[in-house]
């Protein structure tokens, strides 16, 4: 059992290591979350470790960390020196790794040609000069890419479990709820319900067992924020869940996480085991009179189990299907007892709020949406990856300043926020400050934080169909509007993309969408029509092209698309080499041609053309 004094000693020792205040000359970190490992970051780690040993280098700390954020540039290696400078090397291969060791670590030469300039120096609350990602403000991702998630001492070294100490020994449960309420923290899982209010409602139901649940069932296509936090900083979630348990008088917690996140599950379980070993979980947390136990429950990949009542049913061993509300989980949740359910990102903010106060958190963001939001930026964007920005940051800043804009000079067309439950934002919305209310007013929603960027080559009818296919597949089938209505909508969309629809089908599509939105049982069904309604409102002309002219302007819908190479062709041959059916012919440096009899309209040639010379008829 660790005491407060033990943690303070660990904190002091590890702060020296992390800030190079001891005898170490360099600290080298390798991003080894799922994104890094997929790019062979483990091979790079081994190569650096081998080079350090071969050169018998002293005073160098090598460690693996979670997601650094720039996922498209993996593998990433970062070097910290004693002057607090941070050097981020991207797309590192074994040759680059050896060069980093020989020239930077041994020779002191910074290899500028391998660096990404994505950090700026700022002064933190204690007056320390630190480097943070440009345009970003990290709270939930504070430790991701900084600490080794398997080293509890490193978490403690950066004030880990200090908020828990404060709560257990200096605050009442009512005071904890009050701080979270005053901070303005809203749920980061989609609906944006005030976190403190949820805790307050649950705490009011006294007597008997209460429960704390972390919803880590992140199912939106393109979303990976919660996975990154659990892979890179699992103790932040554990600490917050214990704090929540103390605030609502709950002694048992569960993390509900999808089994498709094996690395996150592995690291979270390791962190839980360590927390028990240190006396941070279990009987008498940190020597107090408060007990708290924590377990993992694995989901089987059902998107509907992200809905809180379906999640509860799944933990109870029942089929994951939504239940009628009210009663709400705050009064009758898991096994009929009062239950708080927050998602990973929501919990990841709690410890910092306790340590720095409600006013600090509320000063970040906007009046109605305090703090920051983590987004998973993907699609047609240069810098795909993870970012955390203050609420109120504009969409333009996210897409162009953080995301680097669109590749190949393509024109921005739209961005889908909120996953299958969200909607489309267009170029007219680029200067919209991102927060809960603004996005809803624009016909979209915050959702968990997935953000998919689309360019001129995307067909918006096809995009609506893609998301609807997902929700049709994931519907639990309990209520008729969602089960049958979404399937009927999908049939109409298939008719449109096949060139077989009429204007009546367009009218039926909108009528169906509004009916399903109003009558479905749970949020999955109620939000499933959002991508359809959003694209109908903002890209109606594109629907008309499909229905009236039997033409897909983007050239995506194969059954109504013909491709043509224009006179802009420079004869480079890239389209020819990428065509899977040899339908393109032409000589080098001369205009190429497409044989429409052979062409299968796969569209592979369009993104291959460097001068955008291939258009849809």
C-alpha positions as CSV (number, residue, x, y, z in Angstrom):
1,X,0.0,0.0,0.0
2,X,1.4,3.4,-1.1
3,X,0.9,6.4,1.2
4,X,0.7,10.1,0.2
5,X,4.3,10.3,1.3
6,X,5.3,7.4,-1.0
7,X,3.5,9.0,-4.0
8,X,5.3,12.4,-3.3
9,X,8.7,10.6,-3.4
10,X,7.8,8.8,-6.6
11,X,6.5,12.1,-8.0
12,X,9.8,13.9,-7.2
13,X,12.0,11.1,-8.6
14,X,10.1,10.7,-11.9
15,X,9.7,14.4,-12.5
16,X,13.5,14.6,-12.6
17,X,13.7,11.8,-15.2
18,X,10.9,13.2,-17.3
19,X,12.3,16.7,-17.3
20,X,16.0,15.5,-17.5
21,X,16.8,17.2,-14.2
22,X,19.1,14.3,-13.3
23,X,22.2,13.2,-15.1
24,X,20.4,12.2,-18.4
25,X,21.4,14.1,-21.5
26,X,18.6,13.1,-23.8
27,X,15.2,11.5,-23.4
28,X,14.1,9.6,-26.6
29,X,10.5,8.5,-27.0
30,X,8.9,6.3,-29.7
31,X,5.2,6.5,-30.4
32,X,3.8,3.0,-29.9
33,X,0.1,3.3,-29.9
34,X,-1.9,1.3,-32.5
35,X,-1.1,3.9,-35.2
36,X,2.7,3.7,-34.5
37,X,2.8,-0.1,-34.2
38,X,0.9,-0.4,-37.5
39,X,3.8,1.5,-39.1
40,X,6.4,-0.8,-37.4
41,X,7.3,1.6,-34.6
42,X,8.4,-1.5,-32.6
43,X,11.1,-2.2,-35.2
44,X,12.3,1.4,-34.9
45,X,12.4,1.2,-31.1
46,X,14.5,-1.9,-31.3
47,X,16.8,-0.3,-33.9
48,X,17.4,2.8,-31.6
49,X,17.9,0.6,-28.5
50,X,20.4,-1.5,-30.4
51,X,22.3,1.5,-31.6
52,X,22.4,3.0,-28.1
53,X,23.9,-0.3,-26.8
54,X,26.4,-0.7,-29.6
55,X,27.7,2.9,-29.0
56,X,27.7,2.3,-25.2
57,X,25.8,5.6,-24.8
58,X,25.3,6.9,-21.2
59,X,22.7,9.4,-20.0
60,X,20.1,8.6,-22.6
61,X,16.6,7.4,-21.6
62,X,14.6,5.5,-24.2
63,X,10.9,4.8,-23.7
64,X,7.8,3.9,-25.6
65,X,4.8,6.2,-25.3
66,X,1.2,6.4,-26.6
67,X,-0.2,8.3,-29.6
68,X,1.8,11.5,-30.2
69,X,-1.0,12.8,-32.5
70,X,0.5,13.0,-36.0
71,X,-0.8,9.6,-37.0
72,X,-0.2,10.0,-40.7
73,X,3.6,10.6,-40.1
74,X,4.3,7.4,-38.1
75,X,6.7,6.1,-37.0
76,X,7.5,9.1,-34.9
77,X,10.6,9.5,-32.7
78,X,10.9,12.5,-30.4
79,X,14.1,13.7,-28.7
80,X,14.1,15.9,-25.6
81,X,17.2,17.7,-24.5
82,X,18.1,19.3,-21.1
83,X,17.1,22.8,-22.4
84,X,13.5,21.6,-22.8
85,X,13.8,21.5,-26.6
86,X,11.7,18.9,-28.3
87,X,12.6,17.5,-31.7
88,X,9.9,15.5,-33.6
89,X,11.2,13.1,-36.3
90,X,8.6,11.7,-38.6
91,X,8.3,8.7,-40.9
92,X,11.4,7.2,-39.3
93,X,12.9,4.1,-40.8
94,X,15.8,2.0,-39.6
95,X,18.3,4.1,-41.6
96,X,16.9,7.3,-40.1
97,X,16.9,5.8,-36.6
98,X,20.6,4.9,-36.8
99,X,21.3,8.4,-38.1
100,X,19.3,10.0,-35.3
101,X,21.5,8.1,-32.8
102,X,24.8,8.8,-34.5
103,X,24.3,12.4,-35.4
104,X,21.8,13.8,-32.9
105,X,22.4,11.8,-29.8
106,X,26.2,11.4,-30.2
107,X,27.1,14.4,-32.4
108,X,24.5,16.9,-31.2
109,X,23.5,17.6,-34.7
110,X,19.7,18.2,-35.2
111,X,18.6,16.6,-38.4
112,X,16.3,19.3,-39.6
113,X,15.3,17.5,-42.9
114,X,13.5,14.8,-40.9
115,X,11.7,17.2,-38.5
116,X,8.1,18.4,-38.4
117,X,7.7,21.9,-37.1
118,X,4.5,21.4,-35.2
119,X,5.2,22.7,-31.8
120,X,5.4,26.1,-30.1
121,X,6.8,27.2,-26.8
122,X,4.4,28.4,-24.1
123,X,4.6,29.2,-20.4
124,X,2.5,27.0,-18.2
125,X,0.7,28.0,-14.9
126,X,3.8,27.4,-12.9
127,X,6.0,29.6,-15.2
128,X,7.7,26.7,-16.9
129,X,8.5,27.0,-20.6
130,X,7.1,23.9,-22.4
131,X,6.4,22.9,-26.0
132,X,2.9,22.1,-27.1
133,X,1.4,21.3,-30.5
134,X,0.5,24.3,-32.6
135,X,-3.1,25.5,-32.3
136,X,-3.7,22.9,-29.6
137,X,-4.4,22.9,-25.9
138,X,-4.0,19.5,-24.3
139,X,-6.0,18.5,-21.2
140,X,-7.5,15.1,-22.0
141,X,-4.3,14.3,-24.0
142,X,-2.0,15.9,-21.5
143,X,0.2,12.8,-21.0
144,X,-0.4,11.0,-24.3
145,X,2.9,10.8,-26.2
146,X,4.8,12.0,-23.1
147,X,4.7,9.1,-20.6
148,X,5.1,5.3,-20.9
149,X,1.5,4.0,-20.3
150,X,2.9,0.9,-18.6
151,X,4.9,2.9,-16.1
152,X,2.6,4.1,-13.2
153,X,5.5,6.0,-11.7
154,X,5.8,8.2,-14.8
155,X,2.1,9.1,-14.5
156,X,2.6,9.9,-10.8
157,X,5.6,12.0,-11.8
158,X,3.4,14.3,-13.7
159,X,1.0,14.9,-10.8
160,X,-0.9,11.7,-11.3
161,X,-3.2,10.7,-8.5
162,X,-2.6,14.1,-6.9
163,X,-6.2,15.0,-7.6
164,X,-7.4,11.8,-6.0
165,X,-5.3,12.6,-2.9
166,X,-6.9,16.0,-2.7
167,X,-10.4,14.6,-3.0
168,X,-9.9,11.8,-0.4
169,X,-8.2,13.9,2.2
170,X,-9.4,17.5,1.7
171,X,-12.8,17.5,0.1
172,X,-16.3,16.2,0.8
173,X,-18.2,14.3,-1.9
174,X,-20.5,17.3,-2.3
175,X,-17.6,19.6,-2.9
176,X,-16.3,17.3,-5.6
177,X,-19.6,17.4,-7.4
178,X,-19.8,21.1,-7.0
179,X,-16.4,21.7,-8.6
180,X,-17.2,19.5,-11.6
181,X,-20.6,21.2,-12.0
182,X,-19.1,24.7,-11.8
183,X,-16.4,23.8,-14.3
184,X,-19.0,23.5,-17.1
185,X,-17.6,20.1,-18.2
186,X,-20.1,18.5,-20.6
187,X,-20.1,14.9,-21.7
188,X,-17.7,14.3,-24.6
189,X,-19.5,11.2,-25.8
190,X,-22.1,12.9,-28.1
191,X,-25.0,14.4,-26.3
192,X,-23.1,17.0,-24.3
193,X,-25.1,16.6,-21.0
194,X,-23.5,18.5,-18.1
195,X,-21.2,16.1,-16.2
196,X,-21.6,17.6,-12.8
197,X,-25.4,17.6,-13.1
198,X,-25.3,13.8,-14.0
199,X,-23.1,13.2,-10.9
200,X,-25.4,15.3,-8.7
201,X,-28.6,13.4,-9.8
202,X,-26.8,10.1,-9.1
203,X,-25.4,11.2,-5.7
204,X,-28.9,12.3,-4.6
205,X,-30.1,8.6,-4.8
206,X,-28.5,7.5,-1.5
207,X,-28.6,4.2,0.1
208,X,-27.3,0.9,-1.3
209,X,-24.7,0.4,-4.0
210,X,-24.1,2.8,-6.8
211,X,-21.9,2.3,-9.9
212,X,-19.5,4.2,-12.1
213,X,-19.2,3.1,-15.8
214,X,-16.7,4.3,-18.3
215,X,-18.2,4.0,-21.8
216,X,-15.2,3.1,-24.0
217,X,-17.4,1.5,-26.7
218,X,-16.1,3.9,-29.4
219,X,-17.9,2.8,-32.6
220,X,-18.2,5.7,-34.9
221,X,-16.4,5.2,-38.3
222,X,-13.2,7.3,-38.2
223,X,-13.2,7.9,-34.4
224,X,-10.2,6.7,-32.3
225,X,-9.9,9.3,-29.5
226,X,-10.9,7.1,-26.6
227,X,-8.7,4.3,-27.9
228,X,-5.7,6.7,-28.0
229,X,-6.3,7.9,-24.4
230,X,-6.6,4.3,-23.0
231,X,-3.5,3.3,-24.9
232,X,-1.5,6.3,-23.9
233,X,-2.7,7.4,-20.5
234,X,-5.0,4.8,-18.9
235,X,-4.3,6.0,-15.3
236,X,-6.0,9.3,-16.1
237,X,-9.3,7.4,-16.6
238,X,-8.8,5.2,-13.6
239,X,-8.1,8.2,-11.3
240,X,-11.2,10.0,-12.6
241,X,-13.4,7.0,-12.0
242,X,-12.3,6.7,-8.4
243,X,-13.0,10.4,-7.9
244,X,-16.4,9.9,-9.4
245,X,-17.0,6.9,-7.2
246,X,-16.1,9.0,-4.1
247,X,-18.4,11.8,-5.3
248,X,-21.5,9.6,-5.7
249,X,-20.8,7.0,-3.0
250,X,-20.1,4.2,-5.4
251,X,-17.5,1.5,-4.6
252,X,-17.6,-0.4,-7.9
253,X,-16.7,0.7,-11.4
254,X,-16.7,-0.9,-14.9
255,X,-14.9,0.1,-18.1
256,X,-17.0,-1.1,-21.0
257,X,-14.7,-1.4,-24.0
258,X,-14.9,-3.1,-27.3
259,X,-12.8,-6.2,-27.8
260,X,-11.6,-4.8,-31.1
261,X,-9.3,-2.6,-29.1
262,X,-6.8,-5.3,-27.9
263,X,-3.9,-3.0,-27.2
264,X,-6.1,-0.6,-25.2
265,X,-7.6,-3.5,-23.2
266,X,-4.1,-4.9,-22.5
267,X,-2.7,-1.6,-21.3
268,X,-5.8,-0.7,-19.3
269,X,-5.8,-4.1,-17.5
270,X,-2.1,-3.7,-16.8
271,X,-2.7,-0.2,-15.3
272,X,-5.6,-1.5,-13.2
273,X,-3.4,-4.3,-11.8
274,X,-0.7,-1.7,-10.9
275,X,-3.2,0.5,-9.3
276,X,-4.3,-2.4,-7.1
277,X,-0.6,-3.2,-6.3
278,X,-0.1,0.4,-5.2
279,X,-3.3,0.5,-3.0
280,X,-4.9,3.0,-5.3
281,X,-7.7,0.5,-6.0
282,X,-9.3,-1.9,-3.6
283,X,-9.9,-1.6,0.2
284,X,-8.9,1.7,1.8
285,X,-7.8,3.7,-1.3
286,X,-4.4,5.3,-0.4
287,X,-5.0,4.6,3.3
288,X,-8.4,6.4,3.4
289,X,-11.7,4.8,4.5
290,X,-13.0,4.8,0.9
291,X,-13.1,1.5,-1.1
292,X,-13.2,1.2,-4.9
293,X,-12.9,-1.7,-7.2
294,X,-12.6,-1.6,-11.0
295,X,-13.2,-4.2,-13.7
296,X,-13.2,-4.4,-17.5
297,X,-16.2,-5.6,-19.4
298,X,-15.6,-6.4,-23.1
299,X,-18.2,-5.6,-25.8
300,X,-18.6,-7.6,-28.9
301,X,-18.6,-4.8,-31.4
302,X,-22.3,-3.8,-31.4
303,X,-22.5,-0.1,-32.2
304,X,-25.8,0.2,-30.3
305,X,-24.0,-0.7,-27.1
306,X,-22.6,2.8,-27.1
307,X,-26.1,3.9,-26.0
308,X,-26.0,3.9,-22.3
309,X,-29.0,1.7,-21.5
310,X,-27.9,-0.9,-24.2
311,X,-24.5,-0.8,-22.6
312,X,-26.0,-1.5,-19.2
313,X,-28.0,-4.4,-20.6
314,X,-24.8,-5.9,-22.0
315,X,-22.9,-5.6,-18.7
316,X,-25.8,-7.4,-17.0
317,X,-25.4,-10.3,-19.5
318,X,-28.5,-9.4,-21.5
319,X,-28.6,-8.7,-25.3
320,X,-27.5,-5.1,-25.9
321,X,-30.7,-3.4,-26.6
322,X,-31.9,0.1,-25.5
323,X,-34.4,0.5,-22.8
324,X,-37.1,3.1,-22.4
325,X,-36.2,6.3,-20.6
326,X,-37.2,7.4,-18.0
327,X,-36.1,5.9,-15.7
328,X,-32.6,7.3,-16.4
329,X,-29.4,5.5,-15.2
330,X,-28.9,8.2,-12.5
331,X,-31.8,6.7,-10.6
332,X,-32.1,3.1,-12.1
333,X,-29.1,2.0,-14.0
334,X,-26.9,-1.0,-13.7
335,X,-28.9,-3.8,-11.9
336,X,-31.5,-1.2,-11.0
337,X,-29.0,0.9,-9.0
338,X,-28.0,4.6,-9.5
339,X,-25.2,4.8,-12.1
340,X,-23.0,7.4,-13.7
341,X,-21.9,6.7,-17.3
342,X,-19.3,9.0,-18.9
343,X,-17.0,8.3,-21.8
344,X,-13.2,8.1,-21.8
345,X,-12.6,11.7,-22.8
346,X,-15.0,13.1,-20.2
347,X,-13.2,11.3,-17.4
348,X,-9.8,12.3,-18.8
349,X,-10.6,15.9,-17.9
350,X,-11.7,15.4,-14.3
351,X,-8.3,15.2,-12.5
352,X,-7.1,18.4,-14.1
353,X,-10.3,20.2,-13.1
354,X,-9.9,19.1,-9.5
355,X,-6.3,20.2,-9.4
356,X,-6.6,23.5,-11.2
357,X,-10.2,24.5,-10.3
358,X,-13.5,25.1,-12.0
359,X,-12.6,28.7,-13.0
360,X,-9.4,27.5,-14.8
361,X,-11.4,25.0,-16.9
362,X,-14.3,27.4,-17.6
363,X,-11.9,30.1,-18.9
364,X,-11.0,27.7,-21.8
365,X,-13.5,27.4,-24.6
366,X,-16.8,29.2,-24.9
367,X,-19.5,30.3,-22.5
368,X,-21.7,27.3,-23.2
369,X,-18.9,24.8,-23.9
370,X,-16.0,25.0,-21.5
371,X,-12.7,23.3,-22.0
372,X,-11.3,21.5,-25.0
373,X,-12.4,18.8,-27.5
374,X,-10.4,15.9,-28.9
375,X,-11.0,15.2,-32.6
376,X,-9.9,12.3,-34.8
377,X,-9.2,14.1,-38.1
378,X,-9.4,11.9,-41.2
379,X,-10.5,11.6,-44.8
380,X,-9.2,13.9,-47.5
381,X,-6.8,15.8,-45.3
382,X,-3.0,16.1,-45.2
383,X,-2.4,15.7,-41.5
384,X,-4.6,12.8,-40.4
385,X,-4.4,12.2,-36.7
386,X,-5.5,13.2,-33.2
387,X,-5.8,16.8,-32.1
388,X,-7.2,18.6,-29.0
389,X,-8.3,22.2,-29.4
390,X,-10.3,24.7,-27.3
391,X,-14.0,24.7,-27.8
392,X,-14.8,27.6,-30.1
393,X,-12.0,26.9,-32.5
394,X,-13.3,27.3,-36.0
395,X,-13.6,24.5,-38.5
396,X,-11.3,26.4,-40.8
397,X,-8.5,26.4,-38.2
398,X,-8.9,22.7,-37.7
399,X,-8.9,21.8,-41.4
400,X,-6.3,24.2,-42.7
401,X,-4.1,25.2,-39.7
402,X,-4.0,21.9,-37.8
403,X,-4.9,19.5,-40.6
404,X,-2.7,21.2,-43.2
405,X,-5.5,21.5,-45.8
406,X,-6.5,19.0,-48.5
407,X,-3.9,17.1,-50.5
408,X,-3.2,17.5,-54.3
409,X,-4.7,20.9,-54.4
410,X,-8.2,19.5,-54.3
411,X,-11.1,21.8,-53.3
412,X,-12.8,21.4,-49.9
413,X,-16.3,20.2,-50.2
414,X,-17.6,19.1,-46.8
415,X,-16.8,17.6,-43.5
416,X,-18.9,15.0,-41.6
417,X,-18.9,15.5,-37.8
418,X,-20.4,13.2,-35.3
419,X,-20.1,10.0,-37.3
420,X,-23.3,8.2,-38.5
421,X,-25.2,10.3,-36.0
422,X,-24.0,13.7,-37.3
423,X,-24.3,15.7,-40.4
424,X,-22.5,17.6,-43.2
425,X,-20.8,21.0,-42.9
426,X,-19.8,22.8,-46.1
427,X,-17.4,25.5,-47.1
428,X,-20.0,28.1,-46.0
429,X,-19.6,26.7,-42.4
430,X,-15.8,26.9,-42.3
431,X,-15.8,29.9,-40.0
432,X,-18.2,28.3,-37.5
433,X,-16.8,28.1,-34.0
434,X,-17.0,24.4,-33.0
435,X,-19.1,23.7,-30.0
436,X,-22.3,21.7,-29.2
437,X,-24.9,24.3,-30.0
438,X,-23.3,25.8,-33.1
439,X,-22.9,22.4,-34.7
440,X,-26.6,21.4,-33.9
441,X,-27.7,24.8,-35.4
442,X,-25.8,23.9,-38.6
443,X,-27.6,20.6,-38.9
444,X,-24.7,18.5,-37.5
445,X,-23.5,17.5,-34.0
446,X,-20.3,17.1,-31.9
447,X,-20.7,13.4,-31.4
448,X,-17.7,11.7,-29.9
449,X,-15.3,13.6,-32.1
450,X,-14.8,11.9,-35.5
451,X,-14.2,14.4,-38.3
452,X,-14.1,13.2,-41.9
453,X,-13.0,15.7,-44.5
454,X,-14.3,15.4,-48.1
455,X,-13.1,17.0,-51.3
456,X,-14.5,17.6,-54.8
457,X,-14.2,13.9,-55.7
458,X,-16.7,12.8,-53.0
459,X,-20.4,12.1,-53.9
460,X,-22.6,13.3,-51.1
461,X,-25.4,10.9,-52.0
462,X,-22.9,8.1,-51.7
463,X,-21.7,9.5,-48.4
464,X,-25.2,9.4,-47.0
465,X,-25.6,5.9,-48.3
466,X,-22.3,4.8,-46.6
467,X,-23.4,6.0,-43.2
468,X,-26.9,4.6,-43.6
469,X,-25.5,1.2,-44.5
470,X,-23.6,1.3,-41.3
471,X,-26.6,2.2,-39.1
472,X,-28.8,-0.4,-40.9
473,X,-26.2,-3.0,-40.1
474,X,-25.9,-1.9,-36.5
475,X,-29.6,-1.5,-35.6
476,X,-30.6,-3.8,-32.7
477,X,-34.0,-4.3,-34.4
478,X,-36.0,-3.6,-31.3
479,X,-38.2,-0.7,-32.7
480,X,-39.9,-0.7,-36.1
481,X,-38.9,2.9,-37.2
482,X,-35.2,2.1,-37.0
483,X,-35.3,-1.6,-38.0
484,X,-37.5,-1.2,-41.1
485,X,-37.5,2.5,-41.8
486,X,-33.7,2.8,-42.2
487,X,-33.8,-0.2,-44.5
488,X,-36.4,1.5,-46.7
489,X,-34.3,4.7,-46.8
490,X,-31.3,2.7,-47.9
491,X,-33.3,1.0,-50.7
492,X,-34.3,4.5,-52.0
493,X,-30.6,5.7,-51.9
494,X,-29.6,2.6,-53.8
495,X,-32.2,3.5,-56.5
496,X,-30.8,7.0,-56.6
497,X,-27.2,5.9,-57.1
498,X,-28.3,3.4,-59.7
499,X,-30.1,6.0,-61.7
500,X,-33.5,4.4,-61.2
501,X,-35.1,6.9,-58.8
502,X,-37.9,9.4,-59.5
503,X,-38.8,12.7,-57.8
504,X,-41.3,10.9,-55.7
505,X,-38.5,8.8,-54.2
506,X,-36.8,12.1,-53.1
507,X,-40.0,13.2,-51.4
508,X,-40.4,9.7,-49.8
509,X,-36.8,9.8,-48.6
510,X,-37.2,13.0,-46.7
511,X,-40.6,12.0,-45.3
512,X,-39.2,8.7,-44.0
513,X,-36.1,10.4,-42.5
514,X,-38.2,12.8,-40.5
515,X,-40.6,10.0,-39.3
516,X,-37.7,7.8,-38.1
517,X,-36.0,10.8,-36.4
518,X,-39.2,11.5,-34.4
519,X,-40.3,7.9,-33.5
520,X,-37.3,5.7,-32.9
521,X,-36.7,4.4,-29.4
522,X,-33.1,5.4,-28.9
523,X,-30.5,7.9,-30.1
524,X,-29.1,5.5,-32.7
525,X,-32.4,5.4,-34.6
526,X,-33.2,9.0,-33.9
527,X,-29.9,10.2,-35.3
528,X,-29.6,7.7,-38.2
529,X,-31.4,10.0,-40.7
530,X,-29.1,12.9,-40.0
531,X,-26.6,12.3,-42.8
532,X,-29.5,11.9,-45.2
533,X,-31.3,15.0,-44.1
534,X,-28.1,17.0,-44.0
535,X,-27.0,16.1,-47.5
536,X,-30.5,16.7,-48.8
537,X,-30.5,20.2,-47.3
538,X,-27.0,21.2,-48.4
539,X,-26.5,19.2,-51.6
540,X,-30.0,18.9,-53.1
541,X,-28.6,19.8,-56.5
542,X,-26.5,16.7,-56.4
543,X,-29.5,14.5,-55.6
544,X,-31.3,16.1,-58.6
545,X,-28.4,15.3,-60.9
546,X,-28.7,11.7,-59.9
547,X,-32.5,11.5,-60.2
548,X,-33.2,13.8,-63.2
549,X,-30.1,13.6,-65.3
550,X,-29.0,10.1,-64.2
551,X,-25.5,11.4,-63.6
552,X,-23.1,11.4,-60.6
553,X,-21.2,14.7,-60.8
554,X,-18.3,13.3,-58.7
555,X,-18.1,10.1,-60.8
556,X,-18.5,7.8,-57.8
557,X,-21.7,6.0,-58.5
558,X,-20.6,3.5,-61.1
559,X,-23.9,2.7,-62.7
560,X,-24.4,6.3,-63.9
561,X,-20.8,7.4,-64.4
562,X,-18.7,7.7,-67.5
563,X,-15.1,9.0,-67.3
564,X,-13.3,11.2,-69.8
565,X,-9.7,12.4,-70.0
566,X,-9.6,16.1,-71.0
567,X,-7.0,18.1,-72.9
568,X,-5.3,18.9,-69.6
569,X,-3.7,15.5,-69.8
570,X,0.1,15.6,-69.8
571,X,0.6,12.0,-70.8
572,X,2.4,10.9,-67.6
573,X,0.8,7.5,-67.7
574,X,-0.2,7.3,-64.0
575,X,-3.8,6.7,-64.9
576,X,-2.9,4.0,-67.3
577,X,-0.7,2.2,-64.7
578,X,-3.4,2.4,-62.1
579,X,-6.3,1.1,-64.3
580,X,-7.1,-2.5,-63.1
581,X,-8.8,-3.5,-66.4
582,X,-6.4,-1.9,-68.9
583,X,-9.1,0.4,-70.2
584,X,-6.7,3.4,-70.7
585,X,-4.3,3.8,-73.6
586,X,-1.9,6.5,-74.8
587,X,1.7,7.3,-75.5
588,X,4.0,9.1,-73.1
589,X,3.6,12.9,-73.1
590,X,0.5,12.6,-75.3
591,X,-3.1,12.7,-74.4
592,X,-4.5,9.4,-73.1
593,X,-8.0,7.9,-73.8
594,X,-10.5,5.7,-71.9
595,X,-12.2,2.8,-73.6
596,X,-15.7,3.1,-72.3
597,X,-16.5,-0.4,-73.3
598,X,-13.8,-1.8,-71.1
599,X,-14.1,0.8,-68.3
600,X,-15.8,-0.5,-65.1
601,X,-16.0,3.0,-63.6
602,X,-14.0,2.1,-60.5
603,X,-12.6,5.6,-60.3
604,X,-9.0,4.5,-59.6
605,X,-7.6,6.7,-62.3
606,X,-9.0,10.0,-61.0
607,X,-7.0,10.3,-57.8
608,X,-3.9,9.0,-59.7
609,X,-4.0,11.9,-62.2
610,X,-1.6,14.7,-60.9
611,X,-3.3,17.5,-63.0
612,X,-7.0,16.5,-62.4
613,X,-7.5,15.8,-66.1
614,X,-10.0,13.0,-65.6
615,X,-13.7,14.2,-65.2
616,X,-17.1,12.5,-65.0
617,X,-19.6,12.9,-67.8
